[in-house]
Amino acid sequence: MINKISLVLVIIGAINWLMIGLFGYDLVGALFGGQMAVMSRIIYSLVGLAGLWCITLLFRHTPATE
């Protein structure tokens, strides 16, 4: 279950970075009160932690889907 939650958070982060790269628009920041707002920073931190967790999926010998 943690693998799926992490993957969803990483996808959200990737979409947010895509929007920043193409349009200069930070969706997470816009939804939660700017880049330095507490809620935005929590979301950014969760996405970062999920990304670190997903690194471990590269080194597992069993399928990540459960």
Tab-separated table of C-alpha atoms in Angstrom:
chain	number	residue	atom	x	y	z
A	1	MET	CA	0.000	0.000	0.000
A	2	ILE	CA	2.824	2.414	0.824
A	3	ASN	CA	4.275	1.771	-2.639
A	4	LYS	CA	1.048	2.872	-4.331
A	5	ILE	CA	0.680	5.972	-2.132
A	6	SER	CA	4.293	6.891	-2.843
A	7	LEU	CA	3.798	6.406	-6.556
A	8	VAL	CA	0.712	8.657	-6.552
A	9	LEU	CA	2.625	11.374	-4.684
A	10	VAL	CA	5.553	11.120	-7.097
A	11	ILE	CA	3.156	11.432	-10.045
A	12	ILE	CA	1.589	14.531	-8.449
A	13	GLY	CA	5.069	15.991	-8.036
A	14	ALA	CA	5.978	15.172	-11.620
A	15	ILE	CA	2.831	16.826	-12.939
A	16	ASN	CA	3.518	19.892	-10.800
A	17	TRP	CA	7.088	20.138	-12.165
A	18	LEU	CA	5.781	19.698	-15.707
A	19	MET	CA	3.411	22.621	-15.181
A	20	ILE	CA	6.231	24.728	-13.729
A	21	GLY	CA	8.482	23.860	-16.661
A	22	LEU	CA	5.946	24.448	-19.425
A	23	PHE	CA	3.777	27.224	-18.031
A	24	GLY	CA	5.660	28.672	-15.063
A	25	TYR	CA	2.679	27.755	-12.860
A	26	ASP	CA	3.075	26.035	-9.492
A	27	LEU	CA	-0.237	24.234	-8.963
A	28	VAL	CA	0.560	23.040	-5.425
A	29	GLY	CA	1.613	26.538	-4.410
A	30	ALA	CA	-1.468	28.051	-6.005
A	31	LEU	CA	-3.830	25.625	-4.282
A	32	PHE	CA	-2.292	25.865	-0.831
A	33	GLY	CA	-1.307	29.522	-0.437
A	34	GLY	CA	2.092	29.919	-2.089
A	35	GLN	CA	5.373	28.065	-2.015
A	36	MET	CA	6.234	29.055	1.547
A	37	ALA	CA	2.806	28.302	3.054
A	38	VAL	CA	2.874	25.557	5.666
A	39	MET	CA	0.489	23.282	3.763
A	40	SER	CA	2.468	23.640	0.523
A	41	ARG	CA	5.683	22.805	2.332
A	42	ILE	CA	4.049	19.724	3.840
A	43	ILE	CA	2.921	18.585	0.363
A	44	TYR	CA	6.394	19.248	-1.096
A	45	SER	CA	7.966	17.291	1.783
A	46	LEU	CA	5.598	14.348	1.329
A	47	VAL	CA	6.333	14.264	-2.405
A	48	GLY	CA	10.074	14.337	-1.678
A	49	LEU	CA	9.813	11.536	0.868
A	50	ALA	CA	7.729	9.515	-1.580
A	51	GLY	CA	10.422	10.015	-4.213
A	52	LEU	CA	13.056	8.722	-1.814
A	53	TRP	CA	10.871	5.719	-1.017
A	54	CYS	CA	10.432	4.984	-4.732
A	55	ILE	CA	14.221	4.764	-5.100
A	56	THR	CA	14.038	1.612	-2.986
A	57	LEU	CA	11.698	0.067	-5.564
A	58	LEU	CA	14.579	0.016	-8.049
A	59	PHE	CA	16.552	-2.376	-5.870
A	60	ARG	CA	13.841	-4.840	-4.901
A	61	HIS	CA	13.836	-8.344	-6.329
A	62	THR	CA	10.081	-8.831	-5.989
A	63	PRO	CA	7.385	-7.010	-7.974
A	64	ALA	CA	6.330	-3.709	-6.373
A	65	THR	CA	2.625	-4.333	-7.027
A	66	GLU	CA	0.876	-5.974	-4.120
